[in-house]
Every structure is written in structure tokens, then in C-alpha cells.
Amino acid sequence: MPPTSPTTRPDRLAPGYYGVERLPPEVAALGSVPDTLAAGSPAKVGILDLAFAVRGGRTELVERYQKSPLQLIRPLWTDPAMPGMTYVCLMATGGGVAQADRYRMDFRCGPGSEVHLTTQAATKVFRMEHDYASQRVHLTADEGSYVEYLPDPLIPFADARFYQRTEVTVAPGATVVLGDTVTAGRLARGERHDYRVVAADLRITRPDGTLLAVDTQRLAADTRTPGDGVAGPAVFAGHDHVSSLFVVTDRAPAEEVADTLHEAVAGHGVTYGVSVLPRECGAWLRLLDDSPVRVAAAHTAAWNSVHRLLTGCPAPLVRKP
């Protein structure tokens, strides 16, 4: 992968780069100037821009730009079954997402690269009195690459206001395994769907713009009766955790990927559904449950099963600092 030249390098500190132009109405209505640090202030903009390429028989991090509070831990090669696959752990030094925070992460995975991306811990979205917080994720997988993006769960505190837009570009011949989990809140403190709004948009395309899949989540709690207003295309239906896994690949037929996901989750006692993605480009899973242990076990089993199916190797135990 050729390095980004100064003439094509974006202005990463421009509001148009880290901000979101088109916000869902539920989030846009909350926009305001906070009485604390405003959006764009020091420590309120977190940026990661990473590029990966094959060097010397293994995948290396060849370009890196970071701006705190977003950082990453040194890439590791810890899987004896796939020694060329790099494992990267992402982290936020601030401990959580606060009002008026604007994050953006870009992951550019070159031809034939093998990359596993995860987070050091769950993403905590703090209570907010003004404005909102947003995060943009851009992931590009070039031909022949195998990329896994599996962050830990998102935990919205009471009165949290959060929007995430994820844009994934998958070249023909590339594979992307993409997962996420959202909880109802800090359950041990009695916070259950007490957030103000948690919204997310996922868009998966080919490099030429061909649309493969779209997923939308709009979770807006009723301020009069907390928990009753959680509705929309993705609902908790009385449960405490919702988790998803998207697998875009042509290494195996879409029906086989779907069957593999179904078989992996069937014995875990969770409510779930599996379906083939449009254009037969892969399959996806969504599951619901009240137990974080069962959700994590089912989600990990699903990942393990497709990892083995698509790579021929067992998924490793991912150790986090």
C-alpha cells in the first residue's frame, strides 16, 4: 500500500473530517454548545488513521496517525496458526466518551493483509447534559484481505447521547467480519435503558459504490417512563443486551456461512436470528439476552465458527492488556 502523499492527506483536524454531516433527527435535535469544553476543543477530538500492508510475509502497520484520547497498543502477532495476522488493540485514554466528543477511526487494509481489530475494554458513554458524542468508523478491505473488527460492548450511562456511523468498503475477494454489542446501561446501578438516545448506522459497499448492506439502530428511551421508548428497527424486546455479527465474504457460499452461524449459536440459550446478506455477499447474526455471559459466549462462538470456516484455522484466544 503506497503511503499517503502530503497532497492527498486530509486535514484531520478540520470539523468536516471528524464530525458527522448528516445526523439522525433524534441526535441532531440535541445539538448545543455545552457549558464545558465544546466540540473541537483540546482532548475532545480523537483520531486514529491506520494502514496495514503485507511486509516480509506478515501484515505490518505501515501508516499511523493518532490523536488522543484515541490510541492503540503496539501490534502483536500472537496466533501460531496464522503467524502473519496482526492483532491491534484500540484504546481511549479518557476512560469513556463524554459530551461533545468527536471520534473518528480509519482502518485501511491492503491486498492480502490479515488484521484483527478490537478494543481494550468496553466503551462507556458517560452522562450528558448538553450536545451529544459521535464516532465515525471507516474500514476498507482490499482484494484478498481478511479483516476482523470486534470491539467490546458499548455501555451507555443514564442520559447518554451517542451516534456512531460505520462505513465498510469490501473489495471482491476480501473478507470482513464485523461485530458489535450494545447493553441497556449500567445494570448493576439500576440503569436500564436510561440513556437519552443511542443511534448507529452501518453501511457496507463495494469500492465502486455498490451497496451490499445497511443496518440502522435507533434506541431512544422515553424520558417519562425509562425503558418504554426503546423502539425502531433494532429493539431490545425487554432484554438487556443486543449483539450482531456481519460476515462479508466470498470464501464460502452465503448459505454455508449462515448455517455455520446458526449451528454455533443454537446451543447457547439466547434469542437469535440468522440471515443471508443481500447479493449473497455473506450472512449476519443478531442475538438478544439478559445475561452478559451468555451473550459474550454466543458471540464468541459465532466468531470462532466463521473464523475456522473462512481461514481453516481455529480462532485464537485474544488476550488484552
PDB file of C-alpha atoms in Angstrom:
ATOM      1  CA  MET A   1       0.000   0.000   0.000  1.00  0.00           C
ATOM      2  CA  PRO A   2       1.616   3.298  -1.083  1.00  0.00           C
ATOM      3  CA  PRO A   3       1.890   5.929   1.648  1.00  0.00           C
ATOM      4  CA  THR A   4      -0.497   8.851   1.675  1.00  0.00           C
ATOM      5  CA  SER A   5       1.147  11.786  -0.047  1.00  0.00           C
ATOM      6  CA  PRO A   6       1.037  15.276   1.506  1.00  0.00           C
ATOM      7  CA  THR A   7      -1.099  16.477  -1.407  1.00  0.00           C
ATOM      8  CA  THR A   8      -3.799  13.835  -0.769  1.00  0.00           C
ATOM      9  CA  ARG A   9      -3.621  13.720   3.022  1.00  0.00           C
ATOM     10  CA  PRO A  10      -6.856  15.065   4.561  1.00  0.00           C
ATOM     11  CA  ASP A  11      -6.949  17.824   7.135  1.00  0.00           C
ATOM     12  CA  ARG A  12      -7.661  15.577  10.089  1.00  0.00           C
ATOM     13  CA  LEU A  13      -8.273  18.500  12.432  1.00  0.00           C
ATOM     14  CA  ALA A  14     -11.000  20.051  10.292  1.00  0.00           C
ATOM     15  CA  PRO A  15     -14.528  19.712  11.723  1.00  0.00           C
ATOM     16  CA  GLY A  16     -15.706  18.207   8.440  1.00  0.00           C
ATOM     17  CA  TYR A  17     -13.263  15.338   8.907  1.00  0.00           C
ATOM     18  CA  TYR A  18     -14.147  14.201  12.422  1.00  0.00           C
ATOM     19  CA  GLY A  19     -17.713  15.488  12.616  1.00  0.00           C
ATOM     20  CA  VAL A  20     -20.883  13.990  11.151  1.00  0.00           C
ATOM     21  CA  GLU A  21     -22.671  15.982   8.466  1.00  0.00           C
ATOM     22  CA  ARG A  22     -25.971  14.100   8.418  1.00  0.00           C
ATOM     23  CA  LEU A  23     -27.181  13.256  11.896  1.00  0.00           C
ATOM     24  CA  PRO A  24     -30.334  11.314  12.726  1.00  0.00           C
ATOM     25  CA  PRO A  25     -33.083  13.736  13.789  1.00  0.00           C
ATOM     26  CA  GLU A  26     -33.107  12.236  17.296  1.00  0.00           C
ATOM     27  CA  VAL A  27     -29.455  13.206  17.721  1.00  0.00           C
ATOM     28  CA  ALA A  28     -29.448  16.468  15.749  1.00  0.00           C
ATOM     29  CA  ALA A  29     -32.191  17.861  17.992  1.00  0.00           C
ATOM     30  CA  LEU A  30     -29.794  17.608  20.945  1.00  0.00           C
ATOM     31  CA  GLY A  31     -27.006  19.660  19.388  1.00  0.00           C
ATOM     32  CA  SER A  32     -25.956  22.605  21.544  1.00  0.00           C
ATOM     33  CA  VAL A  33     -22.937  24.435  22.938  1.00  0.00           C
ATOM     34  CA  PRO A  34     -22.031  22.779  26.246  1.00  0.00           C
ATOM     35  CA  ASP A  35     -21.001  24.691  29.347  1.00  0.00           C
ATOM     36  CA  THR A  36     -17.863  22.547  29.436  1.00  0.00           C
ATOM     37  CA  LEU A  37     -15.316  22.094  26.626  1.00  0.00           C
ATOM     38  CA  ALA A  38     -17.001  22.431  23.241  1.00  0.00           C
ATOM     39  CA  ALA A  39     -16.593  20.097  20.276  1.00  0.00           C
ATOM     40  CA  GLY A  40     -13.208  20.626  18.646  1.00  0.00           C
ATOM     41  CA  SER A  41     -11.520  21.717  21.860  1.00  0.00           C
ATOM     42  CA  PRO A  42      -8.321  20.027  23.049  1.00  0.00           C
ATOM     43  CA  ALA A  43      -8.968  16.450  24.233  1.00  0.00           C
ATOM     44  CA  LYS A  44     -12.423  16.447  22.596  1.00  0.00           C
ATOM     45  CA  VAL A  45     -11.303  15.125  19.194  1.00  0.00           C
ATOM     46  CA  GLY A  46      -9.904  11.589  18.991  1.00  0.00           C
ATOM     47  CA  ILE A  47      -8.483  10.304  15.707  1.00  0.00           C
ATOM     48  CA  LEU A  48      -6.910   7.052  14.557  1.00  0.00           C
ATOM     49  CA  ASP A  49      -5.826   6.602  10.940  1.00  0.00           C
ATOM     50  CA  LEU A  50      -4.103   3.264  10.371  1.00  0.00           C
ATOM     51  CA  ALA A  51      -2.920   1.497   7.216  1.00  0.00           C
ATOM     52  CA  PHE A  52      -1.841  -2.144   7.003  1.00  0.00           C
ATOM     53  CA  ALA A  53       0.134  -3.963   4.304  1.00  0.00           C
ATOM     54  CA  VAL A  54       1.980  -7.246   3.860  1.00  0.00           C
ATOM     55  CA  ARG A  55       5.692  -6.878   4.507  1.00  0.00           C
ATOM     56  CA  GLY A  56       8.121  -9.792   4.765  1.00  0.00           C
ATOM     57  CA  GLY A  57       5.375 -12.415   4.857  1.00  0.00           C
ATOM     58  CA  ARG A  58       3.275 -10.834   7.592  1.00  0.00           C
ATOM     59  CA  THR A  59       0.882  -7.910   7.970  1.00  0.00           C
ATOM     60  CA  GLU A  60       2.517  -4.767   9.295  1.00  0.00           C
ATOM     61  CA  LEU A  61       1.198  -1.384  10.403  1.00  0.00           C
ATOM     62  CA  VAL A  62       2.722   0.814   7.691  1.00  0.00           C
ATOM     63  CA  GLU A  63       0.982   4.127   8.399  1.00  0.00           C
ATOM     64  CA  ARG A  64      -0.170   5.515  11.715  1.00  0.00           C
ATOM     65  CA  TYR A  65      -1.729   8.780  12.838  1.00  0.00           C
ATOM     66  CA  GLN A  66      -3.265   9.124  16.266  1.00  0.00           C
ATOM     67  CA  LYS A  67      -4.640  11.939  18.343  1.00  0.00           C
ATOM     68  CA  SER A  68      -5.542  11.444  21.977  1.00  0.00           C
ATOM     69  CA  PRO A  69      -7.766  10.391  23.554  1.00  0.00           C
ATOM     70  CA  LEU A  70      -7.689   7.608  20.922  1.00  0.00           C
ATOM     71  CA  GLN A  71      -4.570   5.455  20.904  1.00  0.00           C
ATOM     72  CA  LEU A  72      -3.515   1.930  20.074  1.00  0.00           C
ATOM     73  CA  ILE A  73      -1.350  -0.656  21.718  1.00  0.00           C
ATOM     74  CA  ARG A  74       1.612  -1.966  19.726  1.00  0.00           C
ATOM     75  CA  PRO A  75       0.505  -4.515  17.097  1.00  0.00           C
ATOM     76  CA  LEU A  76       1.148  -8.136  18.022  1.00  0.00           C
ATOM     77  CA  TRP A  77       1.460 -11.424  16.127  1.00  0.00           C
ATOM     78  CA  THR A  78       0.198 -13.967  18.633  1.00  0.00           C
ATOM     79  CA  ASP A  79      -1.635 -16.630  16.618  1.00  0.00           C
ATOM     80  CA  PRO A  80       0.604 -19.632  15.865  1.00  0.00           C
ATOM     81  CA  ALA A  81      -1.948 -20.924  13.339  1.00  0.00           C
ATOM     82  CA  MET A  82      -1.858 -17.624  11.396  1.00  0.00           C
ATOM     83  CA  PRO A  83       1.520 -16.060  12.225  1.00  0.00           C
ATOM     84  CA  GLY A  84       1.117 -13.344   9.602  1.00  0.00           C
ATOM     85  CA  MET A  85      -2.084 -11.912  11.105  1.00  0.00           C
ATOM     86  CA  THR A  86      -1.627  -8.768  13.169  1.00  0.00           C
ATOM     87  CA  TYR A  87      -3.678  -8.124  16.304  1.00  0.00           C
ATOM     88  CA  VAL A  88      -4.312  -4.485  17.205  1.00  0.00           C
ATOM     89  CA  CYS A  89      -5.937  -3.300  20.434  1.00  0.00           C
ATOM     90  CA  LEU A  90      -7.550   0.148  20.382  1.00  0.00           C
ATOM     91  CA  MET A  91      -7.975   2.261  23.493  1.00  0.00           C
ATOM     92  CA  ALA A  92      -9.238   5.623  24.736  1.00  0.00           C
ATOM     93  CA  THR A  93      -7.187   7.335  27.424  1.00  0.00           C
ATOM     94  CA  GLY A  94     -10.126   9.324  28.760  1.00  0.00           C
ATOM     95  CA  GLY A  95     -11.869   6.297  30.228  1.00  0.00           C
ATOM     96  CA  GLY A  96     -15.094   6.930  28.325  1.00  0.00           C
ATOM     97  CA  VAL A  97     -16.976   9.089  25.846  1.00  0.00           C
ATOM     98  CA  ALA A  98     -18.164  12.470  27.149  1.00  0.00           C
ATOM     99  CA  GLN A  99     -20.467  15.167  25.780  1.00  0.00           C
ATOM    100  CA  ALA A 100     -19.191  16.974  22.674  1.00  0.00           C
ATOM    101  CA  ASP A 101     -16.585  14.262  21.990  1.00  0.00           C
ATOM    102  CA  ARG A 102     -15.949  13.632  18.311  1.00  0.00           C
ATOM    103  CA  TYR A 103     -14.059  10.455  17.375  1.00  0.00           C
ATOM    104  CA  ARG A 104     -13.003   9.106  14.008  1.00  0.00           C
ATOM    105  CA  MET A 105     -11.169   5.880  13.183  1.00  0.00           C
ATOM    106  CA  ASP A 106      -9.934   4.809   9.741  1.00  0.00           C
ATOM    107  CA  PHE A 107      -8.546   1.350   9.020  1.00  0.00           C
ATOM    108  CA  ARG A 108      -7.070   0.765   5.554  1.00  0.00           C
ATOM    109  CA  CYS A 109      -6.196  -2.880   4.971  1.00  0.00           C
ATOM    110  CA  GLY A 110      -4.107  -3.530   1.868  1.00  0.00           C
ATOM    111  CA  PRO A 111      -4.215  -6.502  -0.536  1.00  0.00           C
ATOM    112  CA  GLY A 112      -3.679  -9.840   1.170  1.00  0.00           C
ATOM    113  CA  SER A 113      -3.438  -8.332   4.650  1.00  0.00           C
ATOM    114  CA  GLU A 114      -4.737 -10.135   7.741  1.00  0.00           C
ATOM    115  CA  VAL A 115      -5.895  -7.839  10.546  1.00  0.00           C
ATOM    116  CA  HIS A 116      -7.791  -8.321  13.801  1.00  0.00           C
ATOM    117  CA  LEU A 117      -9.024  -5.117  15.472  1.00  0.00           C
ATOM    118  CA  THR A 118     -10.534  -4.976  18.936  1.00  0.00           C
ATOM    119  CA  THR A 119     -10.751  -2.650  21.940  1.00  0.00           C
ATOM    120  CA  GLN A 120      -9.030  -2.834  25.288  1.00  0.00           C
ATOM    121  CA  ALA A 121     -12.327  -2.717  27.186  1.00  0.00           C
ATOM    122  CA  ALA A 122     -15.981  -1.809  26.835  1.00  0.00           C
ATOM    123  CA  THR A 123     -16.784   1.662  25.504  1.00  0.00           C
ATOM    124  CA  LYS A 124     -18.502   3.642  28.234  1.00  0.00           C
ATOM    125  CA  VAL A 125     -20.652   6.594  27.162  1.00  0.00           C
ATOM    126  CA  PHE A 126     -20.995   8.992  30.066  1.00  0.00           C
ATOM    127  CA  ARG A 127     -24.000  11.023  31.230  1.00  0.00           C
ATOM    128  CA  MET A 128     -24.531  14.158  29.131  1.00  0.00           C
ATOM    129  CA  GLU A 129     -26.364  17.385  29.884  1.00  0.00           C
ATOM    130  CA  HIS A 130     -25.598  19.208  26.615  1.00  0.00           C
ATOM    131  CA  ASP A 131     -24.896  18.304  22.998  1.00  0.00           C
ATOM    132  CA  TYR A 132     -24.008  14.699  22.078  1.00  0.00           C
ATOM    133  CA  ALA A 133     -20.996  12.495  21.249  1.00  0.00           C
ATOM    134  CA  SER A 134     -20.247  10.867  17.900  1.00  0.00           C
ATOM    135  CA  GLN A 135     -17.888   8.335  16.408  1.00  0.00           C
ATOM    136  CA  ARG A 136     -17.109   7.637  12.769  1.00  0.00           C
ATOM    137  CA  VAL A 137     -15.524   4.352  11.699  1.00  0.00           C
ATOM    138  CA  HIS A 138     -14.205   3.803   8.164  1.00  0.00           C
ATOM    139  CA  LEU A 139     -12.876   0.353   7.286  1.00  0.00           C
ATOM    140  CA  THR A 140     -11.507  -0.544   3.849  1.00  0.00           C
ATOM    141  CA  ALA A 141     -10.556  -4.119   2.943  1.00  0.00           C
ATOM    142  CA  ASP A 142      -8.658  -4.565  -0.328  1.00  0.00           C
ATOM    143  CA  GLU A 143      -8.635  -7.683  -2.502  1.00  0.00           C
ATOM    144  CA  GLY A 144      -7.529 -10.837  -0.723  1.00  0.00           C
ATOM    145  CA  SER A 145      -7.525  -9.265   2.735  1.00  0.00           C
ATOM    146  CA  TYR A 146      -9.078 -10.844   5.824  1.00  0.00           C
ATOM    147  CA  VAL A 147     -10.211  -8.305   8.442  1.00  0.00           C
ATOM    148  CA  GLU A 148     -11.971  -8.750  11.787  1.00  0.00           C
ATOM    149  CA  TYR A 149     -13.329  -5.731  13.690  1.00  0.00           C
ATOM    150  CA  LEU A 150     -14.721  -6.908  17.030  1.00  0.00           C
ATOM    151  CA  PRO A 151     -14.907  -4.132  19.651  1.00  0.00           C
ATOM    152  CA  ASP A 152     -16.046  -4.821  23.201  1.00  0.00           C
ATOM    153  CA  PRO A 153     -19.615  -3.824  24.203  1.00  0.00           C
ATOM    154  CA  LEU A 154     -20.983  -0.287  24.270  1.00  0.00           C
ATOM    155  CA  ILE A 155     -22.353   0.726  27.689  1.00  0.00           C
ATOM    156  CA  PRO A 156     -24.500   3.902  27.646  1.00  0.00           C
ATOM    157  CA  PHE A 157     -24.874   5.562  31.042  1.00  0.00           C
ATOM    158  CA  ALA A 158     -28.066   7.325  32.102  1.00  0.00           C
ATOM    159  CA  ASP A 159     -28.773  10.362  29.863  1.00  0.00           C
ATOM    160  CA  ALA A 160     -26.085   9.352  27.353  1.00  0.00           C
ATOM    161  CA  ARG A 161     -26.401  10.758  23.821  1.00  0.00           C
ATOM    162  CA  PHE A 162     -24.365   8.890  21.236  1.00  0.00           C
ATOM    163  CA  TYR A 163     -24.244   8.378  17.478  1.00  0.00           C
ATOM    164  CA  GLN A 164     -21.962   6.064  15.512  1.00  0.00           C
ATOM    165  CA  ARG A 165     -21.619   5.816  11.746  1.00  0.00           C
ATOM    166  CA  THR A 166     -19.673   2.846  10.369  1.00  0.00           C
ATOM    167  CA  GLU A 167     -18.775   2.676   6.695  1.00  0.00           C
ATOM    168  CA  VAL A 168     -17.189  -0.531   5.404  1.00  0.00           C
ATOM    169  CA  THR A 169     -15.790  -0.954   1.902  1.00  0.00           C
ATOM    170  CA  VAL A 170     -15.117  -4.559   0.917  1.00  0.00           C
ATOM    171  CA  ALA A 171     -13.358  -5.352  -2.357  1.00  0.00           C
ATOM    172  CA  PRO A 172     -14.273  -8.542  -4.257  1.00  0.00           C
ATOM    173  CA  GLY A 173     -12.117 -11.308  -2.855  1.00  0.00           C
ATOM    174  CA  ALA A 174     -11.832  -9.642   0.566  1.00  0.00           C
ATOM    175  CA  THR A 175     -13.447 -10.751   3.826  1.00  0.00           C
ATOM    176  CA  VAL A 176     -14.692  -8.598   6.712  1.00  0.00           C
ATOM    177  CA  VAL A 177     -16.084  -9.953   9.993  1.00  0.00           C
ATOM    178  CA  LEU A 178     -17.738  -7.105  11.885  1.00  0.00           C
ATOM    179  CA  GLY A 179     -19.321  -7.337  15.325  1.00  0.00           C
ATOM    180  CA  ASP A 180     -20.907  -5.129  17.975  1.00  0.00           C
ATOM    181  CA  THR A 181     -22.790  -5.393  21.265  1.00  0.00           C
ATOM    182  CA  VAL A 182     -24.955  -2.760  22.982  1.00  0.00           C
ATOM    183  CA  THR A 183     -26.088  -3.075  26.588  1.00  0.00           C
ATOM    184  CA  ALA A 184     -29.077  -1.489  28.281  1.00  0.00           C
ATOM    185  CA  GLY A 185     -26.785   0.501  30.578  1.00  0.00           C
ATOM    186  CA  ARG A 186     -25.036   0.144  33.927  1.00  0.00           C
ATOM    187  CA  LEU A 187     -27.297  -2.646  35.128  1.00  0.00           C
ATOM    188  CA  ALA A 188     -25.576  -3.076  38.493  1.00  0.00           C
ATOM    189  CA  ARG A 189     -26.521   0.543  39.302  1.00  0.00           C
ATOM    190  CA  GLY A 190     -30.116   0.013  38.250  1.00  0.00           C
ATOM    191  CA  GLU A 191     -29.690   1.951  34.995  1.00  0.00           C
ATOM    192  CA  ARG A 192     -31.679   0.087  32.371  1.00  0.00           C
ATOM    193  CA  HIS A 193     -32.453   1.945  29.141  1.00  0.00           C
ATOM    194  CA  ASP A 194     -31.985   5.257  30.921  1.00  0.00           C
ATOM    195  CA  TYR A 195     -29.898   6.730  28.091  1.00  0.00           C
ATOM    196  CA  ARG A 196     -31.371   9.597  26.081  1.00  0.00           C
ATOM    197  CA  VAL A 197     -30.506   8.211  22.628  1.00  0.00           C
ATOM    198  CA  VAL A 198     -28.131   5.636  21.162  1.00  0.00           C
ATOM    199  CA  ALA A 199     -28.154   5.626  17.371  1.00  0.00           C
ATOM    200  CA  ALA A 200     -25.994   3.793  14.851  1.00  0.00           C
ATOM    201  CA  ASP A 201     -25.779   3.406  11.091  1.00  0.00           C
ATOM    202  CA  LEU A 202     -23.809   0.699   9.286  1.00  0.00           C
ATOM    203  CA  ARG A 203     -23.242   0.837   5.546  1.00  0.00           C
ATOM    204  CA  ILE A 204     -21.342  -1.870   3.617  1.00  0.00           C
ATOM    205  CA  THR A 205     -20.375  -1.270  -0.015  1.00  0.00           C
ATOM    206  CA  ARG A 206     -18.032  -2.358  -2.787  1.00  0.00           C
ATOM    207  CA  PRO A 207     -15.262   0.028  -3.915  1.00  0.00           C
ATOM    208  CA  ASP A 208     -17.392   1.080  -6.897  1.00  0.00           C
ATOM    209  CA  GLY A 209     -20.200   2.158  -4.567  1.00  0.00           C
ATOM    210  CA  THR A 210     -22.399  -0.904  -4.997  1.00  0.00           C
ATOM    211  CA  LEU A 211     -24.473  -1.197  -1.840  1.00  0.00           C
ATOM    212  CA  LEU A 212     -24.267  -4.560  -0.079  1.00  0.00           C
ATOM    213  CA  ALA A 213     -25.997  -3.981   3.254  1.00  0.00           C
ATOM    214  CA  VAL A 214     -27.400  -1.287   5.534  1.00  0.00           C
ATOM    215  CA  ASP A 215     -28.227  -1.642   9.220  1.00  0.00           C
ATOM    216  CA  THR A 216     -29.888   1.034  11.336  1.00  0.00           C
ATOM    217  CA  GLN A 217     -30.320   1.251  15.092  1.00  0.00           C
ATOM    218  CA  ARG A 218     -32.401   3.946  16.786  1.00  0.00           C
ATOM    219  CA  LEU A 219     -32.644   3.442  20.524  1.00  0.00           C
ATOM    220  CA  ALA A 220     -34.381   6.397  22.168  1.00  0.00           C
ATOM    221  CA  ALA A 221     -35.567   5.982  25.732  1.00  0.00           C
ATOM    222  CA  ASP A 222     -38.821   7.592  26.858  1.00  0.00           C
ATOM    223  CA  THR A 223     -37.857  10.277  29.380  1.00  0.00           C
ATOM    224  CA  ARG A 224     -41.215   9.925  31.136  1.00  0.00           C
ATOM    225  CA  THR A 225     -41.042   6.139  31.543  1.00  0.00           C
ATOM    226  CA  PRO A 226     -37.423   4.980  31.131  1.00  0.00           C
ATOM    227  CA  GLY A 227     -37.128   1.858  29.027  1.00  0.00           C
ATOM    228  CA  ASP A 228     -40.591   2.078  27.437  1.00  0.00           C
ATOM    229  CA  GLY A 229     -39.465   4.155  24.470  1.00  0.00           C
ATOM    230  CA  VAL A 230     -36.844   1.754  23.102  1.00  0.00           C
ATOM    231  CA  ALA A 231     -38.235   1.052  19.637  1.00  0.00           C
ATOM    232  CA  GLY A 232     -37.260   1.022  15.967  1.00  0.00           C
ATOM    233  CA  PRO A 233     -35.605  -1.409  13.564  1.00  0.00           C
ATOM    234  CA  ALA A 234     -33.434  -2.831  16.375  1.00  0.00           C
ATOM    235  CA  VAL A 235     -35.167  -3.258  19.728  1.00  0.00           C
ATOM    236  CA  PHE A 236     -34.226  -4.982  22.954  1.00  0.00           C
ATOM    237  CA  ALA A 237     -37.721  -6.516  23.398  1.00  0.00           C
ATOM    238  CA  GLY A 238     -37.294  -6.486  27.164  1.00  0.00           C
ATOM    239  CA  HIS A 239     -33.740  -7.851  27.117  1.00  0.00           C
ATOM    240  CA  ASP A 240     -30.573  -6.201  28.386  1.00  0.00           C
ATOM    241  CA  HIS A 241     -28.116  -6.927  25.557  1.00  0.00           C
ATOM    242  CA  VAL A 242     -28.270  -6.951  21.766  1.00  0.00           C
ATOM    243  CA  SER A 243     -25.347  -8.228  19.711  1.00  0.00           C
ATOM    244  CA  SER A 244     -24.668  -8.513  15.981  1.00  0.00           C
ATOM    245  CA  LEU A 245     -22.120 -10.155  13.694  1.00  0.00           C
ATOM    246  CA  PHE A 246     -21.802  -9.391   9.976  1.00  0.00           C
ATOM    247  CA  VAL A 247     -19.703 -11.608   7.709  1.00  0.00           C
ATOM    248  CA  VAL A 248     -18.988 -10.301   4.198  1.00  0.00           C
ATOM    249  CA  THR A 249     -17.016 -12.851   2.174  1.00  0.00           C
ATOM    250  CA  ASP A 250     -16.813 -14.907  -0.978  1.00  0.00           C
ATOM    251  CA  ARG A 251     -14.543 -17.541   0.565  1.00  0.00           C
ATOM    252  CA  ALA A 252     -17.630 -19.658   1.257  1.00  0.00           C
ATOM    253  CA  PRO A 253     -21.223 -19.612  -0.065  1.00  0.00           C
ATOM    254  CA  ALA A 254     -23.550 -17.294   1.847  1.00  0.00           C
ATOM    255  CA  GLU A 255     -25.821 -20.187   2.839  1.00  0.00           C
ATOM    256  CA  GLU A 256     -22.883 -22.061   4.343  1.00  0.00           C
ATOM    257  CA  VAL A 257     -21.843 -19.009   6.342  1.00  0.00           C
ATOM    258  CA  ALA A 258     -25.414 -18.606   7.633  1.00  0.00           C
ATOM    259  CA  ASP A 259     -25.658 -22.300   8.566  1.00  0.00           C
ATOM    260  CA  THR A 260     -22.328 -22.061  10.395  1.00  0.00           C
ATOM    261  CA  LEU A 261     -23.546 -19.085  12.441  1.00  0.00           C
ATOM    262  CA  HIS A 262     -26.807 -20.838  13.236  1.00  0.00           C
ATOM    263  CA  GLU A 263     -25.114 -24.020  14.421  1.00  0.00           C
ATOM    264  CA  ALA A 264     -22.612 -22.088  16.535  1.00  0.00           C
ATOM    265  CA  VAL A 265     -25.247 -20.144  18.485  1.00  0.00           C
ATOM    266  CA  ALA A 266     -28.047 -22.712  18.693  1.00  0.00           C
ATOM    267  CA  GLY A 267     -26.971 -24.266  21.982  1.00  0.00           C
ATOM    268  CA  HIS A 268     -26.308 -21.087  23.970  1.00  0.00           C
ATOM    269  CA  GLY A 269     -29.845 -20.377  25.170  1.00  0.00           C
ATOM    270  CA  VAL A 270     -30.141 -16.930  23.572  1.00  0.00           C
ATOM    271  CA  THR A 271     -32.784 -15.466  21.292  1.00  0.00           C
ATOM    272  CA  TYR A 272     -31.268 -15.024  17.847  1.00  0.00           C
ATOM    273  CA  GLY A 273     -31.799 -14.796  14.116  1.00  0.00           C
ATOM    274  CA  VAL A 274     -29.535 -15.542  11.165  1.00  0.00           C
ATOM    275  CA  SER A 275     -29.968 -14.473   7.558  1.00  0.00           C
ATOM    276  CA  VAL A 276     -28.085 -14.319   4.276  1.00  0.00           C
ATOM    277  CA  LEU A 277     -26.979 -10.805   3.308  1.00  0.00           C
ATOM    278  CA  PRO A 278     -28.201  -9.150   0.088  1.00  0.00           C
ATOM    279  CA  ARG A 279     -26.421 -10.096  -3.150  1.00  0.00           C
ATOM    280  CA  GLU A 280     -25.341 -13.354  -1.472  1.00  0.00           C
ATOM    281  CA  CYS A 281     -22.285 -11.488  -0.143  1.00  0.00           C
ATOM    282  CA  GLY A 282     -22.300 -13.251   3.225  1.00  0.00           C
ATOM    283  CA  ALA A 283     -24.514 -13.606   6.275  1.00  0.00           C
ATOM    284  CA  TRP A 284     -25.351 -11.899   9.548  1.00  0.00           C
ATOM    285  CA  LEU A 285     -26.475 -12.739  13.049  1.00  0.00           C
ATOM    286  CA  ARG A 286     -28.359 -10.793  15.713  1.00  0.00           C
ATOM    287  CA  LEU A 287     -28.955 -12.106  19.215  1.00  0.00           C
ATOM    288  CA  LEU A 288     -30.701 -10.927  22.386  1.00  0.00           C
ATOM    289  CA  ASP A 289     -30.398 -11.997  26.013  1.00  0.00           C
ATOM    290  CA  ASP A 290     -30.309 -10.772  29.608  1.00  0.00           C
ATOM    291  CA  SER A 291     -27.036 -12.425  30.565  1.00  0.00           C
ATOM    292  CA  PRO A 292     -23.767 -10.742  29.509  1.00  0.00           C
ATOM    293  CA  VAL A 293     -22.019 -14.086  29.987  1.00  0.00           C
ATOM    294  CA  ARG A 294     -24.338 -15.914  27.578  1.00  0.00           C
ATOM    295  CA  VAL A 295     -24.201 -13.063  25.061  1.00  0.00           C
ATOM    296  CA  ALA A 296     -20.399 -12.988  25.108  1.00  0.00           C
ATOM    297  CA  ALA A 297     -20.193 -16.769  24.847  1.00  0.00           C
ATOM    298  CA  ALA A 298     -22.627 -16.919  21.920  1.00  0.00           C
ATOM    299  CA  HIS A 299     -20.963 -14.021  20.103  1.00  0.00           C
ATOM    300  CA  THR A 300     -17.509 -15.558  20.580  1.00  0.00           C
ATOM    301  CA  ALA A 301     -18.749 -18.947  19.401  1.00  0.00           C
ATOM    302  CA  ALA A 302     -20.154 -17.346  16.242  1.00  0.00           C
ATOM    303  CA  TRP A 303     -16.845 -15.599  15.561  1.00  0.00           C
ATOM    304  CA  ASN A 304     -14.891 -18.791  16.252  1.00  0.00           C
ATOM    305  CA  SER A 305     -17.033 -20.758  13.830  1.00  0.00           C
ATOM    306  CA  VAL A 306     -16.734 -18.365  10.883  1.00  0.00           C
ATOM    307  CA  HIS A 307     -13.023 -17.819  11.556  1.00  0.00           C
ATOM    308  CA  ARG A 308     -12.441 -21.565  11.242  1.00  0.00           C
ATOM    309  CA  LEU A 309     -14.707 -21.836   8.198  1.00  0.00           C
ATOM    310  CA  LEU A 310     -13.038 -18.979   6.301  1.00  0.00           C
ATOM    311  CA  THR A 311      -9.391 -19.447   7.329  1.00  0.00           C
ATOM    312  CA  GLY A 312      -9.209 -23.165   8.061  1.00  0.00           C
ATOM    313  CA  CYS A 313      -7.679 -22.327  11.451  1.00  0.00           C
ATOM    314  CA  PRO A 314      -9.157 -22.193  14.959  1.00  0.00           C
ATOM    315  CA  ALA A 315      -9.710 -18.714  16.355  1.00  0.00           C
ATOM    316  CA  PRO A 316      -7.082 -17.827  18.951  1.00  0.00           C
ATOM    317  CA  LEU A 317      -7.657 -16.655  22.484  1.00  0.00           C
ATOM    318  CA  VAL A 318      -7.327 -12.886  22.191  1.00  0.00           C
ATOM    319  CA  ARG A 319      -5.534 -11.550  25.250  1.00  0.00           C
ATOM    320  CA  LYS A 320      -5.938  -7.901  26.116  1.00  0.00           C
ATOM    321  CA  PRO A 321      -3.613  -5.723  28.214  1.00  0.00           C
TER     322      PRO A 321
END
